Structures are given as C-alpha cells and as structure tokens.
Amino acid sequence: MKFHIEDVTVYFPYDHIYPEQYSYMIELKRSLDAKGHCLLEMPTGTGKTIALLSLITSYTLSKPSNPVKLLYCTRTVHEMEKTLAELKLLHKYQLDNIGPSARMLALGLSSRKNLCVNPGVVSAENRDSVDAGCRKLTASWIRALAIENPNIPTCSFFEAYERAGSDAVLPPGVYTLQDLRVFGKEKGWCPYFLARHMVQFANVVVYSYQYLLDPKVAGIISKEMQRESVVVFDEAHNIDNVCIEALSVSVRRQTIEGATRNINKMAQEINRFKATDAGRLRAEYNRLVEGLAQRGNLPVGDTWLANPALPDDILKEAVPGNIRRAEHFLSVLRRLVQYLKGRLETENVEKEGPLTFVNAVNSHVGIDQKMLKFCYDRLHSLMLTLEITDTDEFLHIQTICDFATLVGTYTRGFSIIIEPYDERMPHIPDPVLQLSCHDASLAIKPVFDRFQSVVITSGTLSPIDLYPRLLNFNPVVSRSFTMSLTRDCICPMVLTRGSDQLPVSTKFDLRSDPGVERNYGRLLLEMVSVVPDGIVCFFVSYSYMDAIVNSWNETGILKDIMQRKLVFIETQDVVETTLALDNYRKACDCGRGAVFFSVARGKVAEGIDFDRHYGRLVIMFGVPFQYTLSRILLARLEYLRETFQIKEGDFLTFDALRQAAQCVGRVIRSKADYGMMIFADKRYTRHDKRSKLPGWILSHLRDAHLNLSTDMAVHIAREFLRKMAQPYDKTGGGGKKTLLSQEDLEKMNGIEGMMF
C-alpha cells in the first residue's frame, strides 16, 4: 500500500498497517524534518523495523535533490540478516511501483569471519585469527614479495578484486551477508574488501553498533560517511553499556606476560632490520617528525584499527621526540609494562582517577601524558614498518597501548581500579587493572555531532527521560507508543507469595530460604500442568540458577516437572546453549512441551525470540539487579550522581527493570501471538519498581493481578488460556481498528485535513 504523510509518499510493502506503525512514522518524519535526534519506544512485535525502513527510504525517494543515507545499527548478525530480508521485500515493492528510479544499493557489513570466502582463512576458530590469516595473504609487502617469488601464498580473491580496480563494484540491489559471499565467489572478488569499499556509495548500510561507537573501528569504517545520514540504533535499550564497553580496557597478568613477549619479538625484528634495511627505520623516523596525519593513504590491506581516542587536531602534531626512534619507543613500552606489572602485585583494592595515575607513571618511570597519548599510533606505525602480519599474536601489546592512549587523553569520566582478586572467589588470586569508563556520552558524542539525525529505538526504553541524561543529548522527539490489540493477548501478573502465603523474593536475605525455593518450585510445577507448549524461566544469575535447580532436584520437584515437560538449561558455553535451544524447539514442535531455564543477563535474554508456541509463559524469578558490590559499578554510580544527578537507587532499579522487561518481552513477537508474564517477587508490587516497566506492559497489568499467590495465578492462567482459544476478528471489528487499510488512512487524513 502507499499513502501520504504530509509531503512524503510512503511505500509500505503490506496491505495493512498497525495504527502505532503509522504514528511511529509521523514522529520519525518530524525528527527527520527538524534534522534532530529522537527517542522512540515501540512495543515488541509491532513491525518497528519495516516502519523505519519504509519511511526513511520513501523520505529519500521524495527528496531526490538531497538524498539521505541510512546507517542502520543492530546488535547481532542475526538481527542484521532479518533487517536486510525486510529491506529486500520493501525494495521489490518500491521497484514494482515506481520502476528503475527506485533503485538503491543496500548491504550488510560484518567482520572477515562472516564475509571471507577463502577456505584456508575462514576455517580459523576465532575472529582475531581470521583477521591475521587475511593479513598474512593481503599485506602490501607480502604481495610485493609474491611478485618476485610466486611460491609465496596470496589470496586469489583479493588479487582479483585489486586487479578489477574501479570495475569492482556491486550492482544496485539489497545484499545480505550470504548474498555478498555468493556474489564474491561468482566474480572471484573478495566480498569483505568489496563491501568495505561499497559502504561509501551505498544508500543503506546495516552493521553492528561497534562500527560507529567503538572509536578504534569507527575511525576506519565510518569516517567516510557523509553528514546527511540518518543513524538508527535498533534494540538500543543497552546502548549506554555498549558505549562504556567501547572505551574500557582491562589488563591482567596474561596481558602483561603477552606484552613482554611481543616487545621482545619486536626488538629482534628491529635488530634484524638494522642489519639488513636500516633505511626503513630512518624513513619511518622522518615520517613521524612530520606528524601522524602525513602517513598518507595506506594500501587497503594494511589498514589497522584507528586510534581509540585522538581527535584530528592532535594527529597533525609531530610525535614526541623521545618515542620517534623505534628502540626508544620500545624502551618506553618496557618501562610502562614493568610499571603496570608492579601495580598488579597489590594486596588491596585501589581506585584512582586518570590524572593521578598519569602523574604516578611520570614520577616512577618518566613517561609523560603526551607520550602515553601517542602510544597507540606509534605502535601501529612500528608494526607496519616491521611488516608484522600475525596481528592476533600482538593483541596484548595493543591492549596496553590502547590503555595508555585512553589514560593520556581523557581526564574525567574514567577510573582506574585495581583488584587483587574477584570478590566472589577471594581465595583465588586473579589481579586485574581496569580502566573503566563511566560516561556513556563520551563514545556516542561524535555520532550525535556528526550526523544530522540519530534515532534510538527499542521495545524497552522506560523511563524514557533517563536516556537523554545518560547520553547527554537533547532529542527533538521523545515518545513511547502503546500497543493496539484486538484482544488482551498479554497477561502480566505479579506473584508475591506462595500457596502457603510465605513471601517470595530473591532479596539477599531471602534468596536461600528453603521456603522461597520451595514456593518457586511449586509455582513452576503448577504452571507446567496448566500451560501448553513452551515455558521460559529467567533467573537473576547463573549461581542462583545452579543453587535453586540443585535444591529442586534434592526435594524431587524437578522430577515432577520433568514428568510434564522436558527441561533445558542455558550454560555459559555458547555451543551447549544453542544445542539446548534447538532441542527445546523440537520438544515444543512435537507437542511434548518444554521448559527453558535461562539467565536474565545471559545471551538468550538479549536476542532469542520465544514466539508462538515456543513461549506461552515467561516467569521472571526475582529482580535482576547487577552485582551491586562490583567496584566498577560503584564508581559509575558515584560518577552518575555527581555529574548527572542520577540517584544510585534510581539507576539500579531502572537497569534491573529494563532487563526484566527485555526478558518478558521475548514472548510476544506479533499481535496474533499470546502469552503470560509472571513477575515472581514481592518487590514488583512497589510503585517505584513497577512504574519503570514499559507502558505497553503496564497498560495490561490489572490491579487485581498485582498481589497474587500461586493458586490465584494458576486460576488466572486457566481463564486466560481458555479465552485465547476462542476465534477472534483480526482486524478489530466493532470498536477500535487495529489493522488499517489504505482507505482507512485516506479517511483519517481527510478528517485531519478538515480539522486543521
């Protein structure tokens, strides 16, 4: 269907549209017109992705004089593929309606691990090894040697791509990662470098958050992007944590040992070059005198991660004289590594700010702030000069230089925390020195400054007014949408006590109480006998899940549950968890029914959907607070209180409830779906906790369901499931319409036109 929103003709590839999608598009257009940033909370399962894509691509089509580029950021490769599949459908619809003028180029960009087609390289087990394997075949000096000696291996795909030169282009169309690999194999070109080259010319680019938020990656990939771009962060409820992780570094004993090995290896290489090719080292010295910015354009195979922190003006300075010579720089690194090693051998927890730390480094080993600041780039330059390709073996020294540059650049918003052991296992010495960033706005500020519109959207952004404070920006539009439903297909309940009227909670003083464990077990046992198909349970942590499952096993509750449904458990091993999920789905498909035990802050809570019969009930056992004694968390809370006046309790509650909402939101993935959510903890009855849940869950939470015991919850579940089994009118006959056709929209526009 196609319809008008003011001066834009929107092409929407389905025959009907949800009212909230329509209002979402109106708000989105307002922020694009205002060239400002916006925050939009839209319930899960209401077609947020297609609404975003169709409005922004239609907006570009209606304003051909100044086209807008769309940078769509997702968290996982799975979400990236889903987005590109939706876009394919939309693009086909636009071509059918408008013809060839609607052509566009859209592609996904991921790491070499997901795009490489060279069988010898891609078979490596992790991402860093694949990257290094690629460099060993594509670095400029390796290729130069291969011209003289044909026995030196190179990558045929990369060579073919280089030979094609300016002819190596992607024809217009929408390319998923799989499509790129197929296209690369057909043409014999390298899909990874082709995609990286085409990103500058594409109308839509779908990639991971890191490509914009992690300055080391953004420096290479995203610096070409024009200002007239719209950036969308989808599923962005945890965006503050992603920003913080991008600028945090931790150094352990292994890092120190590895860095020492790396320095020794580089020293050997320097001596070798001195004997054989001293001119190279001299040329590098002269280049560094002129400043880092004059490095010129490196060949595409040599690009390395950009500097984690430096603005352009510093890059034009000359590198400090005392680290220009390779051997001098190595001795600086040696002293720094030695100093960090000494700091790790502490008995007590230490915490200090970057300034204190830099002064200490200066007074102990004579390395000043300016030298620290240039460490990362100086290392990069040295590794290119020494022609080092196995970059995966040099990760440790890169970590140390990354740490040095961040400490030397930022004076506020960071803490250095040294812990001699993990508090939860005090008898095992495992010292760690962490540079932890507390200010999420540092990583995202360049994105807000550079691009004209940034859209932050998710199913759980409540309370929505906290995000502008955490990320330090002013949105032009900030809106939370409710879900229009033909029937009440969501049934949230708060369970505060068991059938024996004892309160249930995972509060620290109550969590290991046998009464609480028994009541939680009884609740699940009652529910497996009433609810068909799949049930998903979320626990607050792995350790709590282990303890409670053990206790249920001893008391025989687990055995009773298994008589009704099969039980599957998430572990910290990705392969085991994937296998458990597959078997869980099989058990639900064949009608045997299953229960999946998962952790609120684990992998499953973030990206796996339990739609339709895979999730008819979610039980959230407890409130998933972070580990509140963590030193890093305490330092961040202190910073938030002093800088943004956000109280500790408020932030912790907000963080726990966005996580809980994310967990329970997994059951509803479309409007035809139905499911129940049980918040099993007496603390959810308190208004300050409950009010932080998203509006679309709160609007279905009746007062009668706020203080239930197990038997009452079972009764409500029976009634709800019986009601859901009845046939119903999908378009919402009678009262309010929940599916709008083209005529409905035209009527609405007509009425609005008469009103104004």
mmCIF file with all atom_site columns, N, CA, C and O in Angstrom, residues 251-259 261 344 396 430-431:
data_model
loop_
_atom_site.group_PDB
_atom_site.id
_atom_site.type_symbol
_atom_site.label_atom_id
_atom_site.label_alt_id
_atom_site.label_comp_id
_atom_site.label_asym_id
_atom_site.label_entity_id
_atom_site.label_seq_id
_atom_site.pdbx_PDB_ins_code
_atom_site.Cartn_x
_atom_site.Cartn_y
_atom_site.Cartn_z
_atom_site.occupancy
_atom_site.B_iso_or_equiv
_atom_site.pdbx_formal_charge
_atom_site.auth_seq_id
_atom_site.auth_comp_id
_atom_site.auth_asym_id
_atom_site.auth_atom_id
_atom_site.pdbx_PDB_model_num
ATOM 1  N N  . VAL A 1 251 ? 43.494 -5.007  32.109 1.00 0.00 ? 251 VAL A N  1
ATOM 2  C CA . VAL A 1 251 ? 44.830 -5.587  31.966 1.00 0.00 ? 251 VAL A CA 1
ATOM 3  C C  . VAL A 1 251 ? 45.012 -6.632  33.058 1.00 0.00 ? 251 VAL A C  1
ATOM 4  O O  . VAL A 1 251 ? 44.841 -6.331  34.245 1.00 0.00 ? 251 VAL A O  1
ATOM 5  N N  . ARG A 1 252 ? 45.323 -7.863  32.662 1.00 0.00 ? 252 ARG A N  1
ATOM 6  C CA . ARG A 1 252 ? 45.563 -8.940  33.625 1.00 0.00 ? 252 ARG A CA 1
ATOM 7  C C  . ARG A 1 252 ? 47.012 -9.399  33.525 1.00 0.00 ? 252 ARG A C  1
ATOM 8  O O  . ARG A 1 252 ? 47.770 -8.900  32.701 1.00 0.00 ? 252 ARG A O  1
ATOM 9  N N  . ARG A 1 253 ? 47.351 -10.409 34.328 1.00 0.00 ? 253 ARG A N  1
ATOM 10 C CA . ARG A 1 253 ? 48.730 -10.922 34.279 1.00 0.00 ? 253 ARG A CA 1
ATOM 11 C C  . ARG A 1 253 ? 49.071 -11.465 32.887 1.00 0.00 ? 253 ARG A C  1
ATOM 12 O O  . ARG A 1 253 ? 50.168 -11.262 32.382 1.00 0.00 ? 253 ARG A O  1
ATOM 13 N N  . GLN A 1 254 ? 48.081 -12.176 32.282 1.00 0.00 ? 254 GLN A N  1
ATOM 14 C CA . GLN A 1 254 ? 48.334 -12.741 30.950 1.00 0.00 ? 254 GLN A CA 1
ATOM 15 C C  . GLN A 1 254 ? 48.684 -11.633 29.955 1.00 0.00 ? 254 GLN A C  1
ATOM 16 O O  . GLN A 1 254 ? 49.521 -11.814 29.074 1.00 0.00 ? 254 GLN A O  1
ATOM 17 N N  . THR A 1 255 ? 47.983 -10.461 30.092 1.00 0.00 ? 255 THR A N  1
ATOM 18 C CA . THR A 1 255 ? 48.234 -9.341  29.178 1.00 0.00 ? 255 THR A CA 1
ATOM 19 C C  . THR A 1 255 ? 49.677 -8.875  29.319 1.00 0.00 ? 255 THR A C  1
ATOM 20 O O  . THR A 1 255 ? 50.369 -8.635  28.328 1.00 0.00 ? 255 THR A O  1
ATOM 21 N N  . ILE A 1 256 ? 50.115 -8.747  30.588 1.00 0.00 ? 256 ILE A N  1
ATOM 22 C CA . ILE A 1 256 ? 51.475 -8.264  30.862 1.00 0.00 ? 256 ILE A CA 1
ATOM 23 C C  . ILE A 1 256 ? 52.509 -9.244  30.278 1.00 0.00 ? 256 ILE A C  1
ATOM 24 O O  . ILE A 1 256 ? 53.453 -8.845  29.604 1.00 0.00 ? 256 ILE A O  1
ATOM 25 N N  . GLU A 1 257 ? 52.280 -10.546 30.524 1.00 0.00 ? 257 GLU A N  1
ATOM 26 C CA . GLU A 1 257 ? 53.240 -11.550 30.024 1.00 0.00 ? 257 GLU A CA 1
ATOM 27 C C  . GLU A 1 257 ? 53.277 -11.535 28.490 1.00 0.00 ? 257 GLU A C  1
ATOM 28 O O  . GLU A 1 257 ? 54.342 -11.563 27.878 1.00 0.00 ? 257 GLU A O  1
ATOM 29 N N  . GLY A 1 258 ? 52.078 -11.489 27.899 1.00 0.00 ? 258 GLY A N  1
ATOM 30 C CA . GLY A 1 258 ? 51.991 -11.471 26.434 1.00 0.00 ? 258 GLY A CA 1
ATOM 31 C C  . GLY A 1 258 ? 52.664 -10.240 25.858 1.00 0.00 ? 258 GLY A C  1
ATOM 32 O O  . GLY A 1 258 ? 53.379 -10.309 24.851 1.00 0.00 ? 258 GLY A O  1
ATOM 33 N N  . ALA A 1 259 ? 52.455 -9.075  26.517 1.00 0.00 ? 259 ALA A N  1
ATOM 34 C CA . ALA A 1 259 ? 53.037 -7.821  26.023 1.00 0.00 ? 259 ALA A CA 1
ATOM 35 C C  . ALA A 1 259 ? 54.560 -7.894  26.081 1.00 0.00 ? 259 ALA A C  1
ATOM 36 O O  . ALA A 1 259 ? 55.250 -7.425  25.171 1.00 0.00 ? 259 ALA A O  1
ATOM 37 N N  . ARG A 1 261 ? 56.379 -10.591 25.791 1.00 0.00 ? 261 ARG A N  1
ATOM 38 C CA . ARG A 1 261 ? 56.784 -11.426 24.654 1.00 0.00 ? 261 ARG A CA 1
ATOM 39 C C  . ARG A 1 261 ? 56.762 -10.622 23.348 1.00 0.00 ? 261 ARG A C  1
ATOM 40 O O  . ARG A 1 261 ? 57.673 -10.697 22.537 1.00 0.00 ? 261 ARG A O  1
ATOM 41 N N  . LEU A 1 344 ? 50.013 -4.384  39.598 1.00 0.00 ? 344 LEU A N  1
ATOM 42 C CA . LEU A 1 344 ? 49.133 -5.551  39.746 1.00 0.00 ? 344 LEU A CA 1
ATOM 43 C C  . LEU A 1 344 ? 49.461 -6.373  40.989 1.00 0.00 ? 344 LEU A C  1
ATOM 44 O O  . LEU A 1 344 ? 48.629 -7.126  41.479 1.00 0.00 ? 344 LEU A O  1
ATOM 45 N N  . HIS A 1 396 ? 48.099 -8.417  22.915 1.00 0.00 ? 396 HIS A N  1
ATOM 46 C CA . HIS A 1 396 ? 48.397 -7.978  24.286 1.00 0.00 ? 396 HIS A CA 1
ATOM 47 C C  . HIS A 1 396 ? 49.028 -6.597  24.303 1.00 0.00 ? 396 HIS A C  1
ATOM 48 O O  . HIS A 1 396 ? 48.624 -5.729  25.062 1.00 0.00 ? 396 HIS A O  1
ATOM 49 N N  . ASP A 1 430 ? 43.653 -13.336 41.340 1.00 0.00 ? 430 ASP A N  1
ATOM 50 C CA . ASP A 1 430 ? 43.485 -13.061 39.912 1.00 0.00 ? 430 ASP A CA 1
ATOM 51 C C  . ASP A 1 430 ? 43.483 -11.541 39.753 1.00 0.00 ? 430 ASP A C  1
ATOM 52 O O  . ASP A 1 430 ? 42.433 -10.923 39.563 1.00 0.00 ? 430 ASP A O  1
ATOM 53 N N  . PRO A 1 431 ? 44.679 -10.921 39.886 1.00 0.00 ? 431 PRO A N  1
ATOM 54 C CA . PRO A 1 431 ? 44.702 -9.458  39.885 1.00 0.00 ? 431 PRO A CA 1
ATOM 55 C C  . PRO A 1 431 ? 44.299 -8.894  38.526 1.00 0.00 ? 431 PRO A C  1
ATOM 56 O O  . PRO A 1 431 ? 44.647 -9.454  37.486 1.00 0.00 ? 431 PRO A O  1
#
